[in-house]
Coordinates of C-alpha atoms and ligand atoms in Angstrom, one line a residue:
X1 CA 74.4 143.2 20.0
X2 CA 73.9 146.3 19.1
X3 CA 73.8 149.5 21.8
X4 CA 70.5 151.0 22.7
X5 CA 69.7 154.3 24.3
X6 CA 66.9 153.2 27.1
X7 CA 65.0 156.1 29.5
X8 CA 64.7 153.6 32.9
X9 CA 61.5 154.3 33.9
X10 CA 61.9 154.0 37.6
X11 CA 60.9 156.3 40.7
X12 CA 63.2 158.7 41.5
X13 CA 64.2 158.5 45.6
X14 CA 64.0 161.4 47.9
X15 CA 67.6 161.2 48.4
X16 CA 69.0 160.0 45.1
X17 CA 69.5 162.9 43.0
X18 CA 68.3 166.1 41.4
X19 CA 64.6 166.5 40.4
X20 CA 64.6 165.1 37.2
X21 CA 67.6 162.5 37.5
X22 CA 65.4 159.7 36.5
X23 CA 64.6 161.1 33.0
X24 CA 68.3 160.9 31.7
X25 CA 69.2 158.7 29.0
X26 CA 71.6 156.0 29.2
X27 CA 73.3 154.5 26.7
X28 CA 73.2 150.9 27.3
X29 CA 74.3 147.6 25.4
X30 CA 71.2 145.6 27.4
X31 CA 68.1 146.3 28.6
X32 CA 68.0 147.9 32.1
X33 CA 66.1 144.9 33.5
X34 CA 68.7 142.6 31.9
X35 CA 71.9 144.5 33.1
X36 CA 70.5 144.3 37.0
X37 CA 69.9 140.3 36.3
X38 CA 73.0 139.8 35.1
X39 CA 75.3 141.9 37.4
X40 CA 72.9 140.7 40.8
X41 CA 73.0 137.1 38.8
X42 CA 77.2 137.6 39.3
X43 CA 76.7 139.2 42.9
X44 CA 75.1 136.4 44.0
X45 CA 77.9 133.8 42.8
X46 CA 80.9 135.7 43.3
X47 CA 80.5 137.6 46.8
X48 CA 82.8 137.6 49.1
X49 CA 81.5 136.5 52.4
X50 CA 81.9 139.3 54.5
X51 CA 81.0 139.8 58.4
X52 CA 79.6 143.5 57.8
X53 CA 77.7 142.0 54.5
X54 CA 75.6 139.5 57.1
X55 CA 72.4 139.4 58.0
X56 CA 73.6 140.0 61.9
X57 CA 75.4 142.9 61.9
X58 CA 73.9 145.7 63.3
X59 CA 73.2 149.3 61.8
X60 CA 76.3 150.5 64.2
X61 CA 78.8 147.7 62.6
X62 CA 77.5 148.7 59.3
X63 CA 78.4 151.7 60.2
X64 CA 81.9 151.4 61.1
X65 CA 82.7 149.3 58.4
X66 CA 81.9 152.0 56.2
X67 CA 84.3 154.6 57.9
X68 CA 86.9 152.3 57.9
X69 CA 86.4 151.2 54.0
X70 CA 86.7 154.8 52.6
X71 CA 90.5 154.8 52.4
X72 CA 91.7 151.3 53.9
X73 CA 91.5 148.1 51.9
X74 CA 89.2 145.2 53.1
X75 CA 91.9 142.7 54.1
X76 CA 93.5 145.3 56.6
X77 CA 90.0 146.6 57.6
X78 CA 88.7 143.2 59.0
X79 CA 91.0 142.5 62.1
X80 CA 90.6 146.4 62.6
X81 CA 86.6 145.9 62.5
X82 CA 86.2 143.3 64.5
X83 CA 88.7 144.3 67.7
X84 CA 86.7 147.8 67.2
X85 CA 83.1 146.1 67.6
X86 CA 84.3 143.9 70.8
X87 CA 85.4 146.7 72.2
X88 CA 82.5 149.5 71.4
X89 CA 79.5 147.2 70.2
X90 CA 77.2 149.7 70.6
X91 CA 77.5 153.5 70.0
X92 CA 77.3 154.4 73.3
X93 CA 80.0 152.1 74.5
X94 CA 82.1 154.3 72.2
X95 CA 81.0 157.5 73.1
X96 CA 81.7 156.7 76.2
X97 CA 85.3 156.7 75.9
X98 CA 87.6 159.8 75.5
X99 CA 88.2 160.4 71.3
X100 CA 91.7 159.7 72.3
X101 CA 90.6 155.8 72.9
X102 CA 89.4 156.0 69.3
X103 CA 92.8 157.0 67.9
X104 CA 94.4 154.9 69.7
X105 CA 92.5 151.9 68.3
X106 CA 92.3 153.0 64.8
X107 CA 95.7 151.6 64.9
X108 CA 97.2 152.1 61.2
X109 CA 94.5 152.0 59.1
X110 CA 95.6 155.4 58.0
X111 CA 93.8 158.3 57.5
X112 CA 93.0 158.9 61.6
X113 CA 91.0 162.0 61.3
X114 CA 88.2 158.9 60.2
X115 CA 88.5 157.8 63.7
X116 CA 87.8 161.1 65.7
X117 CA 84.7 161.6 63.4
X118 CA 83.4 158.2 64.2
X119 CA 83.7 158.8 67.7
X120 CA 81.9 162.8 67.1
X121 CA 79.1 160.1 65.1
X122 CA 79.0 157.8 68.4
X123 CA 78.3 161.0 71.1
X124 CA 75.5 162.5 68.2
X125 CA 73.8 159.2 68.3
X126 CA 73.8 158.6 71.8
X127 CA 73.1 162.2 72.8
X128 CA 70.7 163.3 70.5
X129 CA 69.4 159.8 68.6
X130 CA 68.5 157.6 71.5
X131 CA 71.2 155.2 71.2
X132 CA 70.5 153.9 67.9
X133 CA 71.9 154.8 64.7
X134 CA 69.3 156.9 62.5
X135 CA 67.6 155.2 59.6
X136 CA 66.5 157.8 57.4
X137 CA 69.0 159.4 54.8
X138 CA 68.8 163.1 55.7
X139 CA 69.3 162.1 59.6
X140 CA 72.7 160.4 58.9
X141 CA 73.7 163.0 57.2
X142 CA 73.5 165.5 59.5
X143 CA 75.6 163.2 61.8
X144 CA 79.3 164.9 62.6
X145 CA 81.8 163.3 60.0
X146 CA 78.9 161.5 57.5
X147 CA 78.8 162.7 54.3
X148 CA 76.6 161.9 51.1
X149 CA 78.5 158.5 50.5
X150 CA 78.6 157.1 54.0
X151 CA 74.6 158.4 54.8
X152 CA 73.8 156.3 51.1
X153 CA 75.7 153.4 51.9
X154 CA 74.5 152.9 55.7
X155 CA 71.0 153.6 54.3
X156 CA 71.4 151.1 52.0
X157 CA 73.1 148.4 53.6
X158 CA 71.9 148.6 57.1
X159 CA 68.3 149.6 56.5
X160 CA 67.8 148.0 52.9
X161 CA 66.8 151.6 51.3
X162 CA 66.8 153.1 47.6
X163 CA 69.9 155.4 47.5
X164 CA 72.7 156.2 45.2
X165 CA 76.0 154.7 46.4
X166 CA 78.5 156.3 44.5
X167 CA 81.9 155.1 46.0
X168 CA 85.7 154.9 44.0
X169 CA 84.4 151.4 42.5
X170 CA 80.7 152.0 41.5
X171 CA 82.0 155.2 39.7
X172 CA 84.3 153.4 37.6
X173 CA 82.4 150.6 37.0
X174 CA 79.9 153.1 35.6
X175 CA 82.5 155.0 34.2
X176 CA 83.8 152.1 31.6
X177 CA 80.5 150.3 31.4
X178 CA 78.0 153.1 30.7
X179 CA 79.9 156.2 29.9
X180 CA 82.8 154.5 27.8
X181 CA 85.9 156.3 29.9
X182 CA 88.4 154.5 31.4
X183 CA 88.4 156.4 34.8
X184 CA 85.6 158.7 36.0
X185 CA 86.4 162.4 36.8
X186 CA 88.1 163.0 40.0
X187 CA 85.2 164.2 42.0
X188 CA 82.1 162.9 41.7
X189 CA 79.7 164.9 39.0
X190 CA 76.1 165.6 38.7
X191 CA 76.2 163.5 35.1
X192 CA 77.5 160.3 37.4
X193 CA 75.0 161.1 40.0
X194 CA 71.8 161.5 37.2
X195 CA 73.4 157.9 35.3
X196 CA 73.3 156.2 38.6
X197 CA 69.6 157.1 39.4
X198 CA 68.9 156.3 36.2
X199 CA 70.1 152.7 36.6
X200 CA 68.7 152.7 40.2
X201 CA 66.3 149.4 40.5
X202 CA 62.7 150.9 41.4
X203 CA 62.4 148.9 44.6
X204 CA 64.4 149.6 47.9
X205 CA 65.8 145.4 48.0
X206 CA 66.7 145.3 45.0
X207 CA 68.4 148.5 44.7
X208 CA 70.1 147.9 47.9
X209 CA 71.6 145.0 46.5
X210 CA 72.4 146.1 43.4
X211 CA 74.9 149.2 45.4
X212 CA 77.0 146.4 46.8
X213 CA 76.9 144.6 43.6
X214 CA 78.1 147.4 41.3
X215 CA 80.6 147.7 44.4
X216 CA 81.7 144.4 44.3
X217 CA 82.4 143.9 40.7
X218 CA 84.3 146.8 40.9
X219 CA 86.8 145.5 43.7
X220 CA 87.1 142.2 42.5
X221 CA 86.7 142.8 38.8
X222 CA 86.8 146.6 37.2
X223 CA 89.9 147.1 39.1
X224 CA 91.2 150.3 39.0
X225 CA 94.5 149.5 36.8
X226 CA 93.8 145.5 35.3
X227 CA 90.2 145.3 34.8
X228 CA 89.5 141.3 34.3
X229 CA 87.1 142.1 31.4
X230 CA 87.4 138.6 30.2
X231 CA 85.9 137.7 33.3
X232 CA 82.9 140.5 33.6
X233 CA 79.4 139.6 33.3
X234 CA 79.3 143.2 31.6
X235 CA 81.9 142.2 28.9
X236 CA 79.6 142.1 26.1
X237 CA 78.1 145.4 26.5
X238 CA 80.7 147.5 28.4
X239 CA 81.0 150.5 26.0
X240 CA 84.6 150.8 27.1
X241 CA 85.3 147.6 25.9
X242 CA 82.8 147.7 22.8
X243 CA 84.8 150.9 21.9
X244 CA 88.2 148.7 22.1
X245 CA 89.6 150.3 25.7
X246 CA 90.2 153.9 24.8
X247 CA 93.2 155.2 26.9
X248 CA 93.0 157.9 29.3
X249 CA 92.7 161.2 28.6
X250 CA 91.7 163.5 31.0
X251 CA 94.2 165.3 33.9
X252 CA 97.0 163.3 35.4
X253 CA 95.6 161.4 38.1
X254 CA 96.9 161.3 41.9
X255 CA 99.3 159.0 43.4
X256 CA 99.5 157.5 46.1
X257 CA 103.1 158.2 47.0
X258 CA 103.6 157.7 51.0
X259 CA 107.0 157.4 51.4
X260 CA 108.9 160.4 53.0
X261 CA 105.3 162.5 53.3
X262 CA 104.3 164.3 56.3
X263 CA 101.4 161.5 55.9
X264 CA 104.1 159.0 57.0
X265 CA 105.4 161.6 59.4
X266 CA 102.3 161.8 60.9
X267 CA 101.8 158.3 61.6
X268 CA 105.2 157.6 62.6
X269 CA 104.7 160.5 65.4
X270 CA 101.1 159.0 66.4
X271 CA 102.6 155.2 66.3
X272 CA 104.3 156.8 69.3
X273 CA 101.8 158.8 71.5
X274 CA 99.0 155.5 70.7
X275 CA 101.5 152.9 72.4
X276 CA 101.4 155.2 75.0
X277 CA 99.0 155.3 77.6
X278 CA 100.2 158.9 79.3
X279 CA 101.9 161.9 78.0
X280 CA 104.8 162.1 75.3
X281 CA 107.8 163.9 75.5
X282 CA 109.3 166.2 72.7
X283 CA 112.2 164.3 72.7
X284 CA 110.4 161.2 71.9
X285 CA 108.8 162.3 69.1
X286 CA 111.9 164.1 67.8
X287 CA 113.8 160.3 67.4
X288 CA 111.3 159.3 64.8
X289 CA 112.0 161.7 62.1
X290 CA 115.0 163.5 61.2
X291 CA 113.8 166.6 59.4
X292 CA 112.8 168.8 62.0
X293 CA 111.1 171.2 59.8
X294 CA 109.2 168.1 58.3
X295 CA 108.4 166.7 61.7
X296 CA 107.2 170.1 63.5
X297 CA 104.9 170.4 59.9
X298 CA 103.1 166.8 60.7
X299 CA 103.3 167.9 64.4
X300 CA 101.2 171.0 63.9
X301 CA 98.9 169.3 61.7
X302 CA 98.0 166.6 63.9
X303 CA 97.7 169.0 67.2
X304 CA 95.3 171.2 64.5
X305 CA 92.8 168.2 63.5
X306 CA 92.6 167.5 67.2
X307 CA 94.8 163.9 66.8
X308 CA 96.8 165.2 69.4
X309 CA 96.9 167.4 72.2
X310 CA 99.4 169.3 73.7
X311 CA 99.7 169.4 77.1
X312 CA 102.5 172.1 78.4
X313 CA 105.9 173.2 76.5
X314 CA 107.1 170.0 75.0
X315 CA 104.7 167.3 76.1
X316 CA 101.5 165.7 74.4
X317 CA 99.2 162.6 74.8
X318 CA 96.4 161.6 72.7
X319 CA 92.6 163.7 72.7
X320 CA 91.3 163.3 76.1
Ligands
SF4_401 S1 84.1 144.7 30.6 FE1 86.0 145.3 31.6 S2 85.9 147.5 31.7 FE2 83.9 146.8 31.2 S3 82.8 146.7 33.2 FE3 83.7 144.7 32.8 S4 85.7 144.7 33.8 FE4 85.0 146.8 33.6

């Protein structure tokens, strides 16, 4: 088959993109209205059946899936989701609670500044939203600790709305299929926002399905390092793959190195003050890392994002 350069001709949303997003050209080995068949075709067979994905779950357990998602893999987040939504079902139940609560149950799903800005997001919905988590794009955004992604994705997956949902997956899924690079850049560009619009279905459902779909064949498929292509509904017209994989090129990409990092510091020092309902001494803390100029580092850095709170010369506890 040979590629074509289509112009989708759909409406551009309020909250999708710069004026004139809709207008770009994309290279594509398949008509537009061909690639969403075939990829929600594939959604639709291959979707992993999960609690946040059903019809049931509220806007709020929509919500918290997506905090939890951004850094923390699916297996590990489901336990994590459901003790956190028997415990705070609603917003309010959350807010409720002292932020340190929130740390506390975050557990080790890493990356706990997520769960102090869920817990700002629970008090700005209860205080100022009624209770109920906002349904309009700009609204969620201007909630403490939701940025573009997480207002596009709870828009789209709680509320059924037209937004771009640009996360680590649809980026490279875009990346190899459309643009013909392996990986995408490291941050998200305005040339990957425009293509996305661009390949946006023109109605809300369907473009609401098609963000978890682009999503899902990127976990489960266009995996970051051993993409099954042989197994991609996109195989055929992939302009990575049509181009015969071109390596990498662009600048060295991060790692995920954990081992001996504050980040490990930091959870090793937390691991301690959330199995423990009062206040921490120094000396406890002191035991779980050897390096004391490592350990005061992670120290400082947690009592400065607000994960911890000092209470006098040598003693700590968790946010109150
Ligand atoms: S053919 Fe391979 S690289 Fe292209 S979208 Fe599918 S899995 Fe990704």
């Amino acid at each position: 088959m040979a590629a074509t350069t289509v112009t989708p001709a759909v409406p551009r949303p309020a909250a999708a993109g710069p004026a004139g997003a809709d207008s770009v050209a994309v290279p594509l080995a398949l008509p537009l209205p061909v690639l969403h068949s075939t990829v929600l075709g594939w959604y639709e067979a291959n979707a992993r059946d999960l609690p946040w994905r059903t019809p049931e779950a509220t806007p709020w357990a929509v919500m918290v899936s997506e905090f939890m998602l951004q850094q923390t893999p699916v297996k590990r987040v489901l336990p994590a989701w459901a003790a956190w939504l028997e415990r705070w079902p609603t917003p309010a139940d959350l807010a409720a609670e002292a932020p340190g609560e929130a740390v506390r149950m975050w557990g080790r799903l890493g990356y706990p500044r997520r769960a102090l800005r869920l817990h700002a997001a629970a008090v700005a919905i209860t205080e100022e939203h009624g209770g109920g988590v906002p349904d309009d794009h700009a609204t969620l955004l201007s909630l403490p600790g939701v940025g573009e992604y997480t207002a596009a994705a709870v828009a789209s997956f709680a509320f059924r709305q037209r937004h771009v949902v640009l996360d680590t997956n649809v980026r490279r899924v875009f990346a190899r299929a459309v643009t013909g690079v392996e990986y995408p850049a490291q941050a998200t560009t305005a040339a990957e926002r425009r293509t996305a619009t661009a390949l946006l279905p023109a109605d809300a459902e369907t473009a609401a399905t098609w963000a978890v779909a682009v999503m899902e064949l990127g976990a489960l498929v266009c995996t970051a390092r051993g993409p099954e292509c042989g197994d991609c509904p996109l195989f055929t017209a992939c302009v990575w793959q049509r181009a015969g994989c071109p390596p990498y090129e662009g600048p060295a990409r991060r790692g995920q190195s954990y081992e001996g990092t504050d980040r490990q510091v930091r959870g090793k020092l937390l691991a301690v003050l959330r199995a423990e309902h009062g206040t921490v001494e120094q000396a406890r803390l002191d035991a779980v890392w050897p390096d004391p100029v490592q350990r005061a580092r992670a120290l400082d850095g947690l009592v400065a994002d607000g994960l911890v709170e000092p209470v006098e010369q040598g003693v700590y506890r968790l946010p109150q």
